Short mmCIF file of C-alpha atoms in Angstrom, two decimals:
data_model
loop_
_atom_site.label_atom_id
_atom_site.label_comp_id
_atom_site.label_asym_id
_atom_site.label_seq_id
_atom_site.Cartn_x
_atom_site.Cartn_y
_atom_site.Cartn_z
CA MET A 23 -22.01 33.12 13.13
CA THR A 24 -22.57 34.82 16.45
CA GLN A 25 -23.79 38.17 15.00
CA VAL A 26 -27.56 38.61 15.30
CA CYS A 27 -29.13 37.87 11.93
CA ASN A 28 -31.58 40.36 10.49
CA SER A 29 -33.56 40.19 7.27
CA ARG A 30 -30.54 41.31 5.23
CA ASN A 31 -28.45 38.50 6.70
CA TRP A 32 -31.11 35.97 5.79
CA LEU A 33 -31.29 37.37 2.25
CA LEU A 34 -27.51 37.17 1.97
CA HIS A 35 -27.55 33.57 3.19
CA ALA A 36 -30.39 32.60 0.83
CA ARG A 37 -28.59 34.03 -2.20
CA TYR A 38 -25.41 32.17 -1.30
CA VAL A 39 -27.30 28.88 -0.95
CA ARG A 40 -28.99 29.43 -4.33
CA GLY A 41 -25.60 30.05 -5.96
CA GLU A 42 -26.27 33.72 -6.76
CA HIS A 43 -22.69 34.67 -6.02
CA ALA A 44 -22.58 37.96 -7.91
CA MET A 45 -25.59 39.25 -6.00
CA CYS A 46 -24.00 37.98 -2.76
CA LEU A 47 -20.93 40.11 -3.38
CA GLU A 48 -23.05 43.19 -4.11
CA LEU A 49 -25.16 42.70 -0.99
CA SER A 50 -22.04 42.06 1.13
CA ASP A 51 -20.50 45.31 -0.01
CA GLU A 52 -23.77 47.15 0.71
CA LEU A 53 -23.91 45.73 4.26
CA GLN A 54 -20.27 46.66 4.87
CA ASN A 55 -20.87 50.24 3.76
CA LYS A 56 -23.81 50.54 6.14
CA ASN A 57 -21.90 48.98 9.07
CA TYR A 58 -18.54 50.75 8.56
CA ASN A 59 -16.88 47.54 7.29
CA ARG A 60 -17.61 45.71 10.56
CA HIS A 61 -20.36 43.32 9.43
CA ILE A 62 -19.01 39.88 10.35
CA TYR A 63 -21.49 37.80 8.40
CA ALA A 64 -20.95 39.83 5.23
CA HIS A 65 -17.18 39.24 5.53
CA PHE A 66 -17.82 35.54 6.06
CA ILE A 67 -20.14 35.04 3.08
CA LYS A 68 -17.87 37.06 0.80
CA GLY A 69 -14.96 34.86 1.89
CA LEU A 70 -16.95 31.73 1.02
CA VAL A 71 -17.79 33.09 -2.42
CA LEU A 72 -14.18 34.04 -3.11
CA ALA A 73 -12.93 30.65 -1.94
CA GLU A 74 -15.34 28.83 -4.25
CA ALA A 75 -14.11 30.99 -7.11
CA GLY A 76 -10.51 29.95 -6.38
CA ARG A 77 -9.46 33.40 -5.12
CA LEU A 78 -8.01 31.90 -1.96
CA GLN A 79 -5.78 34.77 -0.85
CA GLU A 80 -8.65 37.26 -1.03
CA ALA A 81 -10.87 34.78 0.82
CA LEU A 82 -8.25 34.49 3.57
CA GLU A 83 -8.34 38.26 4.02
CA ARG A 84 -12.13 38.17 4.49
CA PHE A 85 -11.94 35.38 7.05
CA HIS A 86 -9.14 37.16 8.92
CA SER A 87 -11.40 40.21 9.11
CA CYS A 88 -14.04 38.01 10.76
CA ILE A 89 -11.50 36.76 13.28
CA LYS A 90 -10.36 40.31 14.13
CA LEU A 91 -13.94 41.36 14.77
CA TYR A 92 -14.79 38.28 16.86
CA SER A 93 -12.00 35.86 17.71
CA GLN A 94 -14.05 33.28 19.61
CA ASP A 95 -15.95 31.87 16.62
CA PRO A 96 -14.39 28.65 15.20
CA GLU A 97 -16.11 28.89 11.78
CA PRO A 98 -13.80 31.54 10.22
CA LEU A 99 -10.79 29.62 11.56
CA LYS A 100 -12.05 26.44 9.89
CA GLN A 101 -12.41 28.29 6.59
CA VAL A 102 -8.89 29.71 6.97
CA ALA A 103 -7.60 26.17 7.49
CA ARG A 104 -9.44 24.95 4.38
CA CYS A 105 -7.98 27.74 2.24
CA LEU A 106 -4.46 27.03 3.51
CA TYR A 107 -4.96 23.33 2.80
CA ARG A 108 -5.98 24.10 -0.78
CA GLN A 109 -2.81 26.20 -1.10
CA ASP A 110 -0.75 23.13 -0.01
CA ARG A 111 0.31 24.95 3.17
CA PHE A 112 -0.47 21.91 5.30
CA GLN A 113 1.43 22.81 8.47
CA LEU A 114 -0.26 26.21 8.68
CA SER A 115 -3.60 24.57 7.97
CA TYR A 116 -2.96 22.13 10.83
CA GLU A 117 -2.25 25.00 13.21
CA ALA A 118 -5.40 26.84 12.10
CA TYR A 119 -7.49 23.73 12.77
CA LEU A 120 -5.93 23.50 16.26
CA GLU A 121 -6.96 27.10 16.96
CA ALA A 122 -10.47 26.32 15.76
CA ASP A 123 -10.58 23.29 18.07
CA LYS A 124 -9.67 25.53 21.02
CA CYS A 125 -12.57 27.87 20.19
CA ALA A 126 -15.11 25.08 19.65
CA LYS A 127 -17.43 24.48 22.59
CA HIS A 128 -18.17 20.88 21.58
CA PRO A 129 -16.20 18.14 19.79
CA ASP A 130 -16.26 18.98 16.08
CA ALA A 131 -15.79 16.04 13.68
CA GLU A 132 -15.05 18.40 10.79
CA ILE A 133 -12.08 19.88 12.67
CA TYR A 134 -10.77 16.44 13.62
CA CYS A 135 -10.99 15.22 10.02
CA GLY A 136 -9.13 18.31 8.86
CA LEU A 137 -6.41 17.69 11.44
CA ALA A 138 -6.15 14.05 10.29
CA GLU A 139 -5.78 15.05 6.62
CA CYS A 140 -3.15 17.68 7.43
CA SER A 141 -1.20 15.20 9.56
CA TRP A 142 -1.22 12.73 6.69
CA LYS A 143 0.02 15.37 4.27
CA VAL A 144 2.97 16.31 6.48
CA GLY A 145 3.99 12.65 6.78
CA GLU A 146 2.57 11.87 10.23
CA ALA A 147 0.00 9.20 9.38
CA VAL A 148 0.05 7.71 12.89
CA ARG A 149 -0.99 11.02 14.41
CA GLY A 150 -3.57 11.31 11.66
CA VAL A 151 -5.07 7.98 12.75
CA GLU A 152 -5.66 9.36 16.24
CA TRP A 153 -7.38 12.46 14.89
CA ALA A 154 -9.50 10.36 12.55
CA ARG A 155 -10.58 8.15 15.48
CA ALA A 156 -11.59 11.31 17.34
CA GLY A 157 -13.60 12.35 14.29
CA VAL A 158 -15.42 9.01 14.24
CA GLN A 159 -16.22 9.31 17.95
CA ALA A 160 -17.50 12.87 17.40
CA GLY A 161 -20.01 11.61 14.83
CA GLY A 162 -18.04 12.31 11.65
CA GLY A 163 -19.97 9.61 9.78
CA GLU A 164 -18.80 8.47 6.36
CA ARG A 165 -16.05 11.06 5.93
CA ALA A 166 -14.34 10.27 9.25
CA GLY A 167 -14.73 6.49 8.86
CA ALA A 168 -13.37 6.39 5.31
CA LEU A 169 -10.51 8.70 6.27
CA LEU A 170 -9.63 6.45 9.21
CA ALA A 171 -9.56 3.41 6.91
CA ARG A 172 -7.28 5.15 4.41
CA LEU A 173 -4.90 6.28 7.15
CA LEU A 174 -4.74 2.79 8.63
CA LEU A 175 -3.96 1.43 5.19
CA ALA A 176 -1.21 4.04 4.82
CA CYS A 177 0.23 2.64 8.07
CA ASP A 178 0.15 -0.91 6.56
CA GLN A 179 -2.64 -2.01 8.90
CA LEU A 180 -4.83 -3.95 6.46
CA GLU A 181 -7.16 -5.72 8.90
CA PRO A 182 -7.92 -2.60 11.00
CA ALA A 183 -8.60 -0.72 7.75
CA LEU A 184 -11.09 -3.39 6.68
CA GLN A 185 -12.77 -3.20 10.08
CA ALA A 186 -12.99 0.59 9.82
CA TYR A 187 -14.70 0.32 6.43
CA ASP A 188 -17.07 -2.36 7.74
CA GLN A 189 -18.07 -0.25 10.74
CA THR A 190 -18.58 2.84 8.59
CA ILE A 191 -20.73 1.01 6.04
CA ALA A 192 -22.79 -0.60 8.81
CA ALA A 193 -23.32 2.69 10.67
CA THR A 194 -24.00 5.10 7.79
CA ALA A 195 -25.45 5.13 4.29
CA CYS A 196 -22.17 5.41 2.40
CA GLY A 197 -21.69 6.81 -1.07
CA ALA A 198 -20.29 5.08 -4.13
CA ASP A 199 -16.71 6.26 -3.56
CA THR A 200 -16.49 4.74 -0.08
CA LEU A 201 -18.12 1.49 -1.23
CA ALA A 202 -15.71 1.25 -4.15
CA ALA A 203 -12.67 1.83 -1.92
CA ALA A 204 -13.90 -0.79 0.55
CA GLY A 205 -14.54 -3.26 -2.27
CA ALA A 206 -11.09 -2.77 -3.77
CA LEU A 207 -9.53 -3.33 -0.35
CA ARG A 208 -11.60 -6.51 0.11
CA LEU A 209 -10.32 -7.75 -3.24
CA ARG A 210 -6.76 -6.99 -2.21
CA ALA A 211 -7.29 -8.88 1.05
CA GLY A 212 -8.40 -12.02 -0.83
CA ASP A 213 -12.16 -11.80 -0.22
CA PRO A 214 -13.68 -11.78 -3.74
CA ARG A 215 -17.23 -12.46 -2.51
CA GLY A 216 -17.27 -9.46 -0.18
CA ALA A 217 -15.52 -7.34 -2.82
CA PHE A 218 -18.11 -8.26 -5.43
CA GLN A 219 -20.98 -7.19 -3.16
CA LEU A 220 -19.41 -3.84 -2.31
CA LEU A 221 -18.35 -3.04 -5.88
CA GLY A 222 -21.79 -4.00 -7.16
CA ALA A 223 -23.40 -1.70 -4.59
CA ALA A 224 -21.12 1.16 -5.66
CA LEU A 225 -22.02 0.68 -9.33
CA ALA A 226 -25.72 0.42 -8.47
CA GLN A 227 -25.49 3.86 -6.85
CA ARG A 228 -23.39 5.37 -9.61
CA PRO A 229 -22.94 3.28 -12.79
CA GLY A 230 -20.05 5.48 -13.89
CA GLN A 231 -18.04 5.02 -10.68
CA HIS A 232 -14.60 4.63 -12.17
CA ALA A 233 -12.65 2.79 -9.45
CA ALA A 234 -15.46 0.28 -8.86
CA ALA A 235 -15.73 -0.52 -12.57
CA LEU A 236 -11.97 -1.12 -12.81
CA ALA A 237 -11.81 -3.34 -9.73
CA LEU A 238 -14.85 -5.36 -10.76
CA ALA A 239 -13.46 -5.82 -14.27
CA ALA A 240 -10.15 -7.07 -12.85
CA MET A 241 -12.02 -9.57 -10.68
CA LEU A 242 -14.11 -10.77 -13.61
CA LEU A 243 -10.95 -11.20 -15.68
CA GLN A 244 -9.39 -13.26 -12.92
CA HIS A 245 -12.40 -15.59 -13.01
CA GLY A 246 -12.36 -15.87 -16.81
CA ASP A 247 -15.49 -13.84 -17.55
CA SER A 248 -13.93 -11.64 -20.20
CA SER A 249 -17.23 -10.60 -21.81
CA ALA A 250 -18.57 -9.00 -18.62
CA ALA A 251 -15.13 -7.52 -17.91
CA LEU A 252 -15.04 -5.91 -21.36
CA ALA A 253 -18.41 -4.27 -20.73
CA ARG A 254 -17.22 -2.85 -17.40
CA LEU A 255 -13.97 -1.56 -18.88
CA LYS A 256 -15.74 0.13 -21.78
CA ALA A 257 -18.08 1.82 -19.31
CA ALA A 258 -15.05 3.00 -17.30
CA LEU A 259 -13.47 4.44 -20.43
CA ASN A 260 -16.66 6.28 -21.30
CA THR A 261 -16.43 8.22 -18.04
CA HIS A 262 -12.63 8.47 -17.96
CA PRO A 263 -11.25 8.15 -21.51
CA THR A 264 -7.63 8.83 -20.51
CA CYS A 265 -7.49 6.15 -17.81
CA VAL A 266 -4.28 4.15 -18.16
CA ALA A 267 -5.48 1.20 -16.10
CA ALA A 268 -8.69 0.84 -18.10
CA HIS A 269 -6.84 0.88 -21.43
CA SER A 270 -4.28 -1.61 -20.12
CA ASN A 271 -6.83 -4.04 -18.70
CA LEU A 272 -9.02 -3.75 -21.80
CA GLY A 273 -6.04 -4.59 -23.98
CA LEU A 274 -5.20 -7.69 -21.94
CA ALA A 275 -8.83 -8.81 -22.02
CA LEU A 276 -8.92 -8.45 -25.82
CA ILE A 277 -5.68 -10.41 -26.14
CA THR A 278 -7.23 -13.32 -24.23
CA ARG A 279 -10.10 -13.29 -26.77
CA LYS A 280 -7.53 -13.46 -29.60
CA LYS A 281 -8.34 -9.92 -30.77
CA TYR A 282 -4.69 -9.06 -31.07
CA ILE A 283 -4.81 -5.84 -33.12
CA ALA A 284 -7.44 -4.24 -30.89
CA GLY A 285 -5.63 -5.44 -27.77
CA LEU A 286 -2.28 -4.04 -28.88
CA THR A 287 -3.94 -0.74 -29.78
CA CYS A 288 -5.39 -0.38 -26.27
CA LEU A 289 -2.09 -1.31 -24.63
CA GLN A 290 -0.19 1.17 -26.81
CA ARG A 291 -2.65 3.89 -25.77
CA ALA A 292 -1.95 3.05 -22.13
CA VAL A 293 1.78 3.50 -22.76
CA GLN A 294 1.15 6.78 -24.58
CA TRP A 295 -0.90 8.13 -21.66
CA ALA A 296 1.68 6.93 -19.10
CA PRO A 297 5.12 6.75 -20.76
CA LEU A 298 6.84 6.40 -17.37
CA SER A 299 4.64 3.55 -16.13
CA ALA A 300 6.59 0.31 -15.77
CA ARG A 301 3.39 -1.70 -15.47
CA ALA A 302 1.94 -0.30 -18.71
CA ALA A 303 5.17 -1.13 -20.56
CA HIS A 304 5.21 -4.61 -18.97
CA ASN A 305 1.66 -5.34 -20.13
CA LEU A 306 2.36 -4.18 -23.68
CA ALA A 307 5.51 -6.33 -23.82
CA LEU A 308 3.52 -9.33 -22.59
CA ALA A 309 1.05 -8.87 -25.45
CA LEU A 310 3.86 -8.41 -27.97
CA LEU A 311 5.44 -11.69 -26.85
CA THR A 312 2.07 -13.38 -27.22
CA CYS A 313 1.90 -12.00 -30.77
CA ARG A 314 5.44 -13.35 -31.47
CA ARG A 315 7.10 -9.97 -31.74
CA PRO A 316 10.09 -10.41 -29.40
CA ALA A 317 12.13 -7.48 -30.75
CA SER A 318 9.33 -4.97 -30.04
CA ALA A 319 8.72 -6.66 -26.68
CA PHE A 320 12.40 -6.30 -25.78
CA CYS A 321 12.28 -2.52 -26.38
CA ARG A 322 9.29 -2.16 -24.04
CA LEU A 323 10.83 -4.46 -21.42
CA ALA A 324 14.06 -2.49 -21.48
CA SER A 325 12.05 0.60 -20.54
CA ALA A 326 10.08 -1.30 -17.88
CA THR A 327 13.18 -2.75 -16.22
CA ALA A 328 14.88 0.66 -16.24
CA LEU A 329 11.88 2.08 -14.38
CA GLN A 330 11.37 -0.92 -12.09
CA PRO A 331 14.59 -3.01 -12.02
CA GLU A 332 13.58 -5.10 -9.00
CA HIS A 333 10.33 -6.51 -10.44
CA PRO A 334 11.01 -10.25 -11.03
CA HIS A 335 8.24 -10.89 -13.55
CA THR A 336 9.36 -8.02 -15.77
CA VAL A 337 12.91 -9.41 -15.69
CA LEU A 338 11.49 -12.86 -16.49
CA LEU A 339 9.68 -11.52 -19.56
CA LEU A 340 12.94 -9.80 -20.58
CA ALA A 341 14.72 -13.16 -20.34
CA ILE A 342 12.08 -14.84 -22.54
CA ALA A 343 12.37 -12.07 -25.13
CA LEU A 344 16.16 -12.36 -25.18
CA GLU A 345 15.91 -16.13 -25.58
CA ARG A 346 13.54 -15.80 -28.53
CA LEU A 347 15.93 -13.32 -30.12
CA GLY A 348 18.79 -15.80 -29.65
CA ASP A 349 20.68 -13.42 -27.38
CA SER A 350 23.35 -14.95 -25.14
CA ARG A 351 22.29 -12.69 -22.25
CA ALA A 352 19.10 -14.70 -21.76
CA ASP A 353 20.64 -17.00 -19.13
CA ALA A 354 21.85 -14.01 -17.11
CA ALA A 355 18.35 -12.51 -17.21
CA TYR A 356 16.79 -15.82 -16.08
CA GLY A 357 19.28 -15.96 -13.23
CA ARG A 358 18.49 -12.38 -12.25
CA ALA A 359 14.77 -13.12 -12.16
CA LEU A 360 15.39 -16.18 -9.98
CA SER A 361 17.58 -14.19 -7.57
CA LEU A 362 14.87 -11.53 -7.25
CA ALA A 363 12.14 -14.10 -6.52
CA PRO A 364 13.68 -17.42 -5.39
CA HIS A 365 10.35 -18.62 -3.98
CA ASP A 366 8.18 -17.68 -6.96
CA ALA A 367 6.86 -20.81 -8.69
CA LEU A 368 6.23 -18.95 -11.96
CA VAL A 369 9.87 -17.87 -12.22
CA SER A 370 11.09 -21.31 -11.15
CA VAL A 371 9.13 -23.25 -13.78
CA ASN A 372 10.33 -20.91 -16.55
CA VAL A 373 13.94 -21.32 -15.42
CA ALA A 374 13.46 -25.11 -15.43
CA ALA A 375 12.15 -24.96 -19.01
CA ARG A 376 15.10 -22.78 -20.03
CA HIS A 377 17.61 -25.26 -18.60
CA GLY A 378 15.87 -28.04 -20.48
CA ARG A 379 15.90 -26.22 -23.81
CA ALA A 380 19.61 -25.47 -23.31
CA GLY A 381 20.31 -29.18 -22.69
CA ARG A 382 21.09 -28.77 -18.98
CA LEU A 383 18.81 -31.64 -18.01
CA GLN A 384 20.07 -32.14 -14.47
CA LEU A 385 19.65 -28.47 -13.61
CA ALA A 386 16.24 -28.50 -15.27
CA LEU A 387 15.14 -31.48 -13.18
CA GLU A 388 16.36 -29.86 -9.96
CA GLU A 389 14.53 -26.62 -10.72
CA ALA A 390 11.37 -28.51 -11.67
CA ASN A 391 11.49 -30.39 -8.35
CA ASN A 392 11.94 -27.02 -6.61
CA THR A 393 8.81 -25.79 -8.40
CA VAL A 394 6.90 -28.85 -7.19
CA GLN A 395 7.91 -28.04 -3.63
CA LEU A 396 6.88 -24.39 -4.01
CA LEU A 397 3.47 -25.38 -5.34
CA GLN A 398 2.98 -27.84 -2.50
CA ASP A 399 3.87 -25.18 0.07
CA ASP A 400 1.40 -22.75 -1.48
CA ASN A 401 -2.11 -23.16 -0.08
CA LYS A 402 -3.53 -21.41 -3.15
CA ALA A 403 -1.61 -23.22 -5.87
CA ASP A 404 -2.27 -21.96 -9.38
CA ALA A 405 -3.88 -24.50 -11.74
CA HIS A 406 -2.14 -22.91 -14.75
CA LEU A 407 1.26 -23.33 -13.13
CA ALA A 408 0.52 -26.90 -12.12
CA SER A 409 -0.45 -27.71 -15.71
CA SER A 410 2.68 -26.04 -17.08
CA LEU A 411 4.85 -27.90 -14.60
CA SER A 412 3.29 -31.19 -15.66
CA VAL A 413 4.23 -30.43 -19.27
CA VAL A 414 7.80 -29.63 -18.27
CA MET A 415 8.16 -32.83 -16.24
CA ASN A 416 6.83 -34.96 -19.10
CA LEU A 417 9.22 -33.33 -21.55
CA LEU A 418 12.12 -33.84 -19.17
CA GLN A 419 11.31 -37.52 -18.99
CA GLU A 420 11.25 -37.73 -22.76
CA ALA A 421 14.47 -35.73 -22.91
CA GLY A 422 16.28 -38.63 -21.30
CA ALA A 423 16.53 -39.97 -24.84
CA GLN A 424 16.21 -36.71 -26.79
CA SER A 425 18.55 -34.60 -24.56
CA VAL A 426 16.61 -31.38 -25.22
CA ILE A 427 13.20 -29.96 -24.50
CA PRO A 428 11.40 -28.81 -27.66
CA ASP A 429 10.77 -25.12 -28.15
CA GLY A 430 7.06 -25.73 -27.80
CA ALA A 431 7.59 -26.21 -24.06
CA GLU A 432 8.46 -22.58 -23.45
CA LEU A 433 6.28 -21.29 -20.64
CA ASN A 434 5.22 -17.70 -20.94
CA ARG A 435 3.23 -16.17 -18.19
CA PRO A 436 -0.49 -16.70 -18.98
CA VAL A 437 -2.28 -13.51 -19.97
CA ASP A 438 -5.18 -14.24 -17.65
CA ARG A 439 -3.04 -14.52 -14.55
CA LYS A 440 -2.01 -11.97 -11.98
CA ASP A 441 -0.95 -9.35 -14.56
CA ARG A 442 -4.58 -8.41 -15.05
CA ALA A 443 -5.27 -8.04 -11.33
CA ASP A 444 -2.09 -6.04 -10.78
CA ALA A 445 -2.69 -3.74 -13.74
CA ILE A 446 -4.93 -1.43 -11.60
CA ASN A 447 -2.56 -1.26 -8.66
CA ASP A 448 0.97 -0.33 -9.77
CA ASN A 449 2.39 2.93 -11.08
CA PHE A 450 -0.91 4.70 -11.70
CA ALA A 451 -2.22 7.96 -10.41
CA PRO A 452 -4.30 7.76 -7.21
CA ASP A 453 -7.49 8.55 -9.01
CA GLU A 454 -6.96 5.65 -11.35
CA VAL A 455 -6.31 2.99 -8.62
#
């Protein structure tokens, strides 16, 4: 503040820093009485105390008093902007930050970051990117760099977001949250080695870092290390016991270890915590199909498809459940899944198996050949799918004499496939991703 600080000001500041808020308020009132309610620093400190207590409207009045007494100081304007932001009045907060920027004598990274966040909240992420870049150039450090990466990701610019995280981590000593976000983005970009390093660094800093534990567990599940994944997921649940993603992933991991009752319990908890999550319902239905409970699986899949009707793998599981129940609508569901994802090898191989079981051998052979082509076109062909396709082709050859593929050839989606990686990404709250 621009007002000359005397011993009382220093005492007021020291009490605020030590968290002695009640004494701060008393001393502020005393200074105001002695200065005819024109003591700027007393208004400012009282506003900070009120804002921390959640009394935002009263805090705004204190900061406005500071501005009336001396309008050229950007600090009260910045606090006004913060209070307005916490009240979800993002446009007014943006305008307050602009006024603070006009009063600032030097580039202020804190103001630029505030402008970037407000722009994002009002739906102008591109403008937010420009403000975040200005914050990075003004020396905003970890906050500005991480904010820039998130805004770039919101604009669907994956590679620039990765570069922003890399530059931030290289330039500053980042905290566990930033390292976890960068690691999760690396995993999404198909760089498991880099993701593992970043997630490990985040957990080394803070073992209870929730997002890092979830992402690392998903990666371990993908690579078949269910024991280490279980340990990570249990640690995540210890710090966040209501986490839907952790319950869902833990349930899938237990299912792969043939602990069906415990797995179903975890998956049911995930559905209870997030009854409107299509992914949670999908995962529970997958486990129910594995446990040969198609009727219960159908109920969950009906909910999942109502919430997310365009998801091909949910429709595929619905088709499998209908087929096991002997429902005549199974073929229509298989066709719907294929129309939603005509270039998905998983859907194609299941449709081929369905044609074979129904005695449509020519159609089954054509779809199996289509699956072969899809796997050949895919640079990262799945070994599980290739093995399943080999089984289907062998059974089709035998079916030349038998005219039907046995029921044992039915290809359900493997539990340890992409479902486990996707379980932390879809339909969860931001703090659980």
